[in-house]
XYZ file of C-alpha atoms in Angstrom:
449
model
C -2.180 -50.295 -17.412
C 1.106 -47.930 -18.257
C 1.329 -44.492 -16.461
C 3.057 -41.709 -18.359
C 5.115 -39.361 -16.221
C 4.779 -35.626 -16.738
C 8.144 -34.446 -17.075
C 9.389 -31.062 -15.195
C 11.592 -28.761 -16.432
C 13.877 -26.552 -13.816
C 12.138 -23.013 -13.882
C 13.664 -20.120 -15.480
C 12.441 -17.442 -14.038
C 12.934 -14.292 -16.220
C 15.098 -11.493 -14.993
C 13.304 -8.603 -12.711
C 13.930 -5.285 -11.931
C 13.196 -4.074 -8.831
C 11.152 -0.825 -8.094
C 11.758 0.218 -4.058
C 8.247 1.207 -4.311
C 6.518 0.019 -1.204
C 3.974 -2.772 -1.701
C 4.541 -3.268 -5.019
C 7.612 -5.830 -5.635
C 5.965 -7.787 -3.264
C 2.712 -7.522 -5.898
C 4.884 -8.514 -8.725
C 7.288 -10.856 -7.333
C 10.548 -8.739 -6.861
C 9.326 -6.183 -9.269
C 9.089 -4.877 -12.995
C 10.834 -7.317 -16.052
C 13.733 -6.340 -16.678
C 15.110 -5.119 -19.359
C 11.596 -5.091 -20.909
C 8.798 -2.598 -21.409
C 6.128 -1.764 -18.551
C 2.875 -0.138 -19.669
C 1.204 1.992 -16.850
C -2.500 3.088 -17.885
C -5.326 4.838 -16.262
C -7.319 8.073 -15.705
C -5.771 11.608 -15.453
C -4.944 11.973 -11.725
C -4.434 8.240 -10.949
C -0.901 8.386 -10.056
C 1.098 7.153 -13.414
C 3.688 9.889 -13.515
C 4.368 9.873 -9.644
C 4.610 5.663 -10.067
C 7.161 6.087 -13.109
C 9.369 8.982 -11.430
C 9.751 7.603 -8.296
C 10.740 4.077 -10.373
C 13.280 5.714 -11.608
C 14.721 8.244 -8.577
C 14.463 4.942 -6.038
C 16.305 2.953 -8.774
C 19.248 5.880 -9.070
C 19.005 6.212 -5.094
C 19.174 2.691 -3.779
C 20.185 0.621 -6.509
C 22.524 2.179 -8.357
C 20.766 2.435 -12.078
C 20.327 5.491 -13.658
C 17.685 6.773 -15.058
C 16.198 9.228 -18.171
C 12.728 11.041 -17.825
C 11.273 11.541 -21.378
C 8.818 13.985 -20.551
C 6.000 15.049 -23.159
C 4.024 17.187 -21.643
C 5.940 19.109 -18.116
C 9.234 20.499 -18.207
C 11.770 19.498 -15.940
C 11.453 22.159 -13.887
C 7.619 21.282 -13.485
C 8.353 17.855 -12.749
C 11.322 18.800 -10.180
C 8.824 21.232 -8.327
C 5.687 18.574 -8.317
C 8.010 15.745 -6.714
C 10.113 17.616 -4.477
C 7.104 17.594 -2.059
C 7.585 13.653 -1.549
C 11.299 14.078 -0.859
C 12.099 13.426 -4.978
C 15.408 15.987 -5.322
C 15.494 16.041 -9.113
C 18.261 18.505 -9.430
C 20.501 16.912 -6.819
C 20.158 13.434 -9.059
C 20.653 15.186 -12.266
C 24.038 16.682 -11.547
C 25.130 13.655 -10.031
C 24.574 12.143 -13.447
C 21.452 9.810 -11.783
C 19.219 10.905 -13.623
C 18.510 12.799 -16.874
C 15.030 14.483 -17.761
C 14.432 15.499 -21.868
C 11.203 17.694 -22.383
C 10.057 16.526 -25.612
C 7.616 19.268 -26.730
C 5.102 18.154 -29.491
C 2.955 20.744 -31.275
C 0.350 18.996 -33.027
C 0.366 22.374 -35.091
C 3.540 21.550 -36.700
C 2.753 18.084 -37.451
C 1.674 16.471 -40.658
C 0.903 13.053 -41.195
C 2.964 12.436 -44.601
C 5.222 9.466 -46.049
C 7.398 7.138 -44.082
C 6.857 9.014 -40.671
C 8.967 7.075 -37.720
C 10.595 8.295 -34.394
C 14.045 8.226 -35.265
C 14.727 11.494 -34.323
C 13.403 10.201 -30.446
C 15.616 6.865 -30.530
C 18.224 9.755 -31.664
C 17.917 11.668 -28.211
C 17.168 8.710 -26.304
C 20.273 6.934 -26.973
C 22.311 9.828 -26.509
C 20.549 10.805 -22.794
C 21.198 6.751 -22.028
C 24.997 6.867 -23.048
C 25.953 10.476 -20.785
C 24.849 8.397 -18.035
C 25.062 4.827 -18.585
C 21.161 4.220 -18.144
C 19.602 1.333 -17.004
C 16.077 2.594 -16.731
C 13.783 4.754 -19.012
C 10.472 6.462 -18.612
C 8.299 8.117 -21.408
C 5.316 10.056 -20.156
C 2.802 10.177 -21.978
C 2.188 8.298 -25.463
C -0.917 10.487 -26.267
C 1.245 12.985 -26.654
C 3.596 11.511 -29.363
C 0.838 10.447 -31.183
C -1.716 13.233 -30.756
C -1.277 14.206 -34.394
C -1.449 10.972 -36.012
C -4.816 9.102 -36.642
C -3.368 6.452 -39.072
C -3.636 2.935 -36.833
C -1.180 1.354 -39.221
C 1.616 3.424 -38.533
C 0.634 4.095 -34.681
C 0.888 0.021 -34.088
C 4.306 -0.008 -36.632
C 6.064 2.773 -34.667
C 4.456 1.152 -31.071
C 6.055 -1.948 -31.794
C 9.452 -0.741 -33.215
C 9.323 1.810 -30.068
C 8.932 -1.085 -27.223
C 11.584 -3.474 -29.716
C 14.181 -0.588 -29.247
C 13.961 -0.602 -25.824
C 14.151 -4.280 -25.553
C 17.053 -4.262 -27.424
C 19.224 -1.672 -25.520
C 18.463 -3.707 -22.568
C 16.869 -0.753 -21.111
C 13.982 -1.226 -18.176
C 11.533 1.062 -19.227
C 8.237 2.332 -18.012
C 5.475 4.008 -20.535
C 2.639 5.132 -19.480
C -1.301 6.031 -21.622
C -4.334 7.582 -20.825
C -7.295 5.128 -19.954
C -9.508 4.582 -23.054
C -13.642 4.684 -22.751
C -14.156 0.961 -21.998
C -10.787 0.352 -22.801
C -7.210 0.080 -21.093
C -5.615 2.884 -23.099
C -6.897 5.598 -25.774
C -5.379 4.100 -28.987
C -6.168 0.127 -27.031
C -2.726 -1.004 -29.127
C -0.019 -0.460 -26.423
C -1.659 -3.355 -24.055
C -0.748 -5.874 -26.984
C 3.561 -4.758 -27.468
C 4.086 -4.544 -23.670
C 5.273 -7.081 -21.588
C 3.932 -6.123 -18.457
C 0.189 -4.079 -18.046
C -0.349 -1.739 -14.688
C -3.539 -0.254 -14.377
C -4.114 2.417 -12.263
C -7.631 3.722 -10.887
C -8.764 6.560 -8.884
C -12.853 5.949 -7.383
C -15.069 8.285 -5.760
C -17.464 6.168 -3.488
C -19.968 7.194 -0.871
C -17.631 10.516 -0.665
C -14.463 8.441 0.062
C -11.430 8.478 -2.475
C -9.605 5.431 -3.206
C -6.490 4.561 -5.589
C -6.352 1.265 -6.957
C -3.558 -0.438 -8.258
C -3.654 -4.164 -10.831
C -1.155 -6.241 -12.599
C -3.508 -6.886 -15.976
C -0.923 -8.779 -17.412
C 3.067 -9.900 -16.842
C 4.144 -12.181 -19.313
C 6.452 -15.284 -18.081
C 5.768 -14.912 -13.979
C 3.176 -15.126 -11.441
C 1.664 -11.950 -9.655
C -0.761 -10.797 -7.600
C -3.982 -10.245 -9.595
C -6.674 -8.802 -7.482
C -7.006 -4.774 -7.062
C -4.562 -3.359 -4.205
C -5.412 0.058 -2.336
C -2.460 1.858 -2.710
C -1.749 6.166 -1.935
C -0.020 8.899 -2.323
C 2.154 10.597 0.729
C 5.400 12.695 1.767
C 7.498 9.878 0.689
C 5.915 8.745 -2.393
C 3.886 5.915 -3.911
C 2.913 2.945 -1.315
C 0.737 -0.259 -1.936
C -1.049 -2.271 -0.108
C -1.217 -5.947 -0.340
C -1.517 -8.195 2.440
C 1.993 -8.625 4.065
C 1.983 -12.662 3.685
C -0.102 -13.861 1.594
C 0.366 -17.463 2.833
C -0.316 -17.145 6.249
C 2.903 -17.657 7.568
C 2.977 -15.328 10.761
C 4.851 -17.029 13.422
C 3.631 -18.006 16.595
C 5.723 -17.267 19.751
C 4.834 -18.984 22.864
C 5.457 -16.186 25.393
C 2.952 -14.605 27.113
C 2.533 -11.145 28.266
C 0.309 -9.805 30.824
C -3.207 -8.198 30.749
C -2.787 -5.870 33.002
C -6.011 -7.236 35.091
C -4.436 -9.434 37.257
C -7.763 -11.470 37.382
C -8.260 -11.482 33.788
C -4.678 -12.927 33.636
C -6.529 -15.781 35.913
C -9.239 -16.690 33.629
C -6.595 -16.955 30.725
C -4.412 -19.787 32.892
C -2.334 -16.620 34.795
C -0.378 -15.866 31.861
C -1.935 -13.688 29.937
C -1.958 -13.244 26.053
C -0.079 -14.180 23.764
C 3.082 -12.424 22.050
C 1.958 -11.281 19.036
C -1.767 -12.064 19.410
C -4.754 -10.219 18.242
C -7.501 -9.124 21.068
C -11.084 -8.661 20.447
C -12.328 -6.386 23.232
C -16.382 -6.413 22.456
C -19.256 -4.816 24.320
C -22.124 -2.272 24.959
C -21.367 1.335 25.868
C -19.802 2.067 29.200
C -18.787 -1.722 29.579
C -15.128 -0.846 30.438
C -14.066 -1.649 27.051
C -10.953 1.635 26.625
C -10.505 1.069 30.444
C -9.668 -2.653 29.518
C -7.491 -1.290 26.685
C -5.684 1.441 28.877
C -4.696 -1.561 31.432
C -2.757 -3.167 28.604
C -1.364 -0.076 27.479
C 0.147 0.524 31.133
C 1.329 -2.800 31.774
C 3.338 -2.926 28.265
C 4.882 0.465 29.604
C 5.925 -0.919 33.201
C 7.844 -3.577 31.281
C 9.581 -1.011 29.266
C 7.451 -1.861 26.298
C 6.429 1.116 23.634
C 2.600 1.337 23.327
C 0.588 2.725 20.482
C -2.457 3.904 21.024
C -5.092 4.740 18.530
C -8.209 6.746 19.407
C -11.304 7.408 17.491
C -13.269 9.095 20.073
C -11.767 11.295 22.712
C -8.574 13.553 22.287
C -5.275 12.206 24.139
C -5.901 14.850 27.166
C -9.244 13.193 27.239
C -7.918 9.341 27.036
C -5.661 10.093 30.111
C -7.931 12.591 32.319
C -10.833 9.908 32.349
C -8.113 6.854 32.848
C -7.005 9.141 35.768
C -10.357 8.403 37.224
C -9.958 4.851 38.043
C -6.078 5.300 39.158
C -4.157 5.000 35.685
C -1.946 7.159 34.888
C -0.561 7.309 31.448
C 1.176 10.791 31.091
C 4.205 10.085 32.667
C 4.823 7.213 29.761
C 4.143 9.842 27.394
C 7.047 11.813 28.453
C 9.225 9.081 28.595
C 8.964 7.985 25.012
C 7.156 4.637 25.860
C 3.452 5.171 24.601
C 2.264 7.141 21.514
C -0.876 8.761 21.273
C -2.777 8.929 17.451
C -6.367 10.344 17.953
C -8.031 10.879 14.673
C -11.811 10.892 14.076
C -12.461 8.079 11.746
C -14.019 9.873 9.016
C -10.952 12.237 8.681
C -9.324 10.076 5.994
C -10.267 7.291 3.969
C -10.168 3.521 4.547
C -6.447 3.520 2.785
C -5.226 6.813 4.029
C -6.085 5.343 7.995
C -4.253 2.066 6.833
C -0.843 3.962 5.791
C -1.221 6.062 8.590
C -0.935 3.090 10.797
C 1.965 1.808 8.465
C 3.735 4.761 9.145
C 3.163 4.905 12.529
C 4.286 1.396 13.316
C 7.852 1.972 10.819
C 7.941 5.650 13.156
C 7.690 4.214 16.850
C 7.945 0.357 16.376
C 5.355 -0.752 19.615
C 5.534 -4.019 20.698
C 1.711 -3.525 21.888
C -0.903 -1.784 20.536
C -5.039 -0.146 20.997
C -7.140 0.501 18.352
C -9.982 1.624 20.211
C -12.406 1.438 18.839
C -12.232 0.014 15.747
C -15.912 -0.054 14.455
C -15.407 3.362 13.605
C -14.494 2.614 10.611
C -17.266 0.719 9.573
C -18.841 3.853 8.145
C -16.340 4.702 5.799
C -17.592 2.225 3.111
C -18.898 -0.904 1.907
C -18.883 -4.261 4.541
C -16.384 -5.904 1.877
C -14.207 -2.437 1.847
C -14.099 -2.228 5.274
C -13.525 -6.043 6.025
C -10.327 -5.873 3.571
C -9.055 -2.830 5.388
C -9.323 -4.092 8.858
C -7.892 -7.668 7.500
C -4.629 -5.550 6.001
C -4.345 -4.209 8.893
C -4.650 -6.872 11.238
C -2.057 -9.082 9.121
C 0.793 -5.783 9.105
C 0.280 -6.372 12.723
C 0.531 -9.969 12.415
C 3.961 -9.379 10.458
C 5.674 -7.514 12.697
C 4.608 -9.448 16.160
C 2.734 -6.837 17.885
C 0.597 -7.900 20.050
C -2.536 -5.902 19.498
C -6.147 -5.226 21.548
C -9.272 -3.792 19.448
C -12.074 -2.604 20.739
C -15.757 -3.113 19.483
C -18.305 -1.556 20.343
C -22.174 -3.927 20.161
C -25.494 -1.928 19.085
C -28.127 -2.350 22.124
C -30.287 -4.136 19.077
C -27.451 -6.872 18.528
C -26.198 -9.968 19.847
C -24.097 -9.768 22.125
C -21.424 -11.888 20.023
C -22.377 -9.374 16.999
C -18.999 -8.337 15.558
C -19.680 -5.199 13.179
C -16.666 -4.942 11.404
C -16.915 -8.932 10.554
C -13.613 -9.975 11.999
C -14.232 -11.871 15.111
C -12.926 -15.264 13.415
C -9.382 -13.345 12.982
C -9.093 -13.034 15.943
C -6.874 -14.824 18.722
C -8.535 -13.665 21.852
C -12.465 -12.517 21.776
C -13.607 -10.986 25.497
C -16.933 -10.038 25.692
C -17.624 -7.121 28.077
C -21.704 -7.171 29.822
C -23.301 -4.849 32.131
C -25.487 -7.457 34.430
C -28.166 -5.508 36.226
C -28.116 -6.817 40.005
C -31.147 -5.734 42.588
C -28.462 -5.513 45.615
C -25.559 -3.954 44.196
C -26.855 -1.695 40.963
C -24.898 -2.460 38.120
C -22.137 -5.053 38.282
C -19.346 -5.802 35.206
C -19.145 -9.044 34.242
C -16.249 -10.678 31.738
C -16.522 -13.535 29.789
């Protein structure tokens, strides 16, 4: 019987363009195609307009390729004043010949629908904006309002087409974004079809909790990440969040580090945990669970280790006045620059806001140890599946960056002791279990296993 060979052909990856957004060219692969048109879509307030500015100001600012702004609805002024808050400096950019921003105002008053309409006269002021400054990138916000007037689909698919061609065929990188449709991607559900690439923004209100979402709907000729990825809004712009490696390919050093109980460090074969491990700390109330965690804290800091420490609970006075109480003192590593305090009540932000707050923190202060205590907190800031993807993002940026890291549980009277609320005992490295064992001579006695 004859076998037939599939032949392979080398791949030829298309050419890509890369955003400096965070997150996101790791979503894409290295980021947007380029030289080709990007569609961004979604609801009013979703985030398109701060996505395609700070495409183009990170692409002027770290890569070298100017950029024009076609804006149809703000001025530049309004734009320079509603980005300057994440750092954007508009101006600055502009009369460095960066960037260019055209207000394009269009009064559907003084348009008729008549003959061979066509945008000409844009492809006029496009090409001249691209050739002051040598271009490379191009955003047009918003295509509702160059066709408001129009309600022939003939010509709005004609001039879509010729639009995204002209683009192609300056070699320009360009972003576009549309208004979501009802049931639909975008209003006029054409633009989809012309576009190489599809980004579809989302902004949900569940249970009282805000959330941005971010997809890749379509990208013609590469892979991409295809499920929905939190992403937000801060001081320094647009950041997603995908799982930092996707293929599980943390490393695994074989140091060890101690406990900080030097019995503990006993029961693990008297070296402790490892570098870059994660630590399940689970238990009833008043099981010695933060007293655990403020052991490892200390320890880290007598080795000249920075510490992060992240309370739900109690205030940072109140962390180190009660860890006073059983002879640890953690101020003086405070004042020395070796542990960082972050006590925020859980329900202060949402799932995603916590998560970049964390980010931050960890870019900020760079620990090599770290408390999150505790961390079933946050199991009532949404759904099991919401909350399991947060803590699993958050355990894998730890992952990434080898910090070794100690969370805290805290188990319901009514539960199993091996109950794990949050629903990521199997992630972890290291699971102690913390009992109170009720003893007729001596009261109450603690008891690790």
């Amino acid at each position: 019987m004859s076998t037939h060979r599939l032949k392979l052909f080398p791949k030829n990856r298309i050419r890509k363009c890369l955003t400096g957004i965070d997150g996101f060219d790791q979503i894409t692969e290295e980021g947007l195609p380029e030289g080709r048109a990007t569609l961004v879509c979604g609801p009013a307030g979703c985030g398109k307009t701060v996505l395609a500015m700070e495409f183009l100001v990170r692409g002027a600012a770290e890569f070298h390729e100017p950029g024009v702004f076609t804006a149809f609805e703000e001025t530049g002024e309004e734009l320079s004043q509603n980005v300057a808050s994440m750092g954007f400096d508009l101006p600055g950019l502009c009369a460095r010949k960066k960037l260019a921003v055209d207000h394009v105002l269009v009064d559907r008053s003084e348009i008729a629908e008549c003959g061979d309409y066509d945008l000409a006269g844009l492809f006029v002021r496009l090409e001249a904006a691209i050739k002051a400054i040598g271009a490379k990138r191009a955003v047009l916000d918003t295509l509702e309002s160059l066709f408001s007037g129009f309600a022939n689909v003939n010509i709005l698919r004609a001039e879509l087409r010729r639009l995204f061609g002209w683009l192609k065929s300056k070699g320009i990188t360009a972003v576009i974004t549309a208004e979501k449709g009802e049931g639909k991607l975008t209003r006029e559900d054409i633009e989809e079809y012309v576009a190489d690439c599809v980004i579809l923004l989302d902004h949900r209100v569940e249970d009282e909790t805000s959330t941005r979402l971010l997809r890749v709907v379509k990208y013609r000729g590469t892979m991409h990440g295809t499920n929905e990825y939190p992403f937000l809004i801060g001081s320094s712009g647009l950041s997603v969040l995908p799982l930092s490696s996707l293929r599980l390919e943390h490393k695994a050093p074989t140091q060890r580090i101690p406990t900080g109980v030097p019995r503990l460090d006993t029961m693990l074969g008297g070296k402790g945990f490892y570098r870059g491990s994660s630590i399940l700390v689970s238990g009833g109330a008043g099981t010695g669970k933060s007293s655990l965690a403020a052991h490892f804290v200390r320890a880290a800091c007598q080795r000249g280790e920075r510490a992060l420490y992240m309370a739900s609970e109690r205030s940072t006075d109140e962390v180190m006045r009660n860890m006073r109480s059983i002879g640890i003192d953690l101020e003086p590593f405070v004042k020395r620059g070796l542990l960082c305090f972050c006590a925020l009540r859980a329900a202060t932000f949402g799932l995603e806001t916590h998560l970049l707050t964390v980010h931050n923190l960890l870019t900020a202060f760079n620990p090599k140890v770290m408390v999150v205590d505790p961390i079933t907190n946050f199991a009532s800031l949404g759904s099991h599946s919401g909350v399991h993807s947060m803590v699993t993002r958050l355990i894998d940026m730890i992952k990434s960056r080898q910090i070794t890291a100690m969370f805290t549980s805290l188990t319901p009277e009514i539960s199993s002791p091996e109950f794990s609320e949050v629903g990521v005992s199997s992630q972890m490295d290291t699971w102690l279990l913390l009992r109170n064992l009720e003893s007729k001579a001596s009261g109450t006695a603690g008891c690790m296993c």
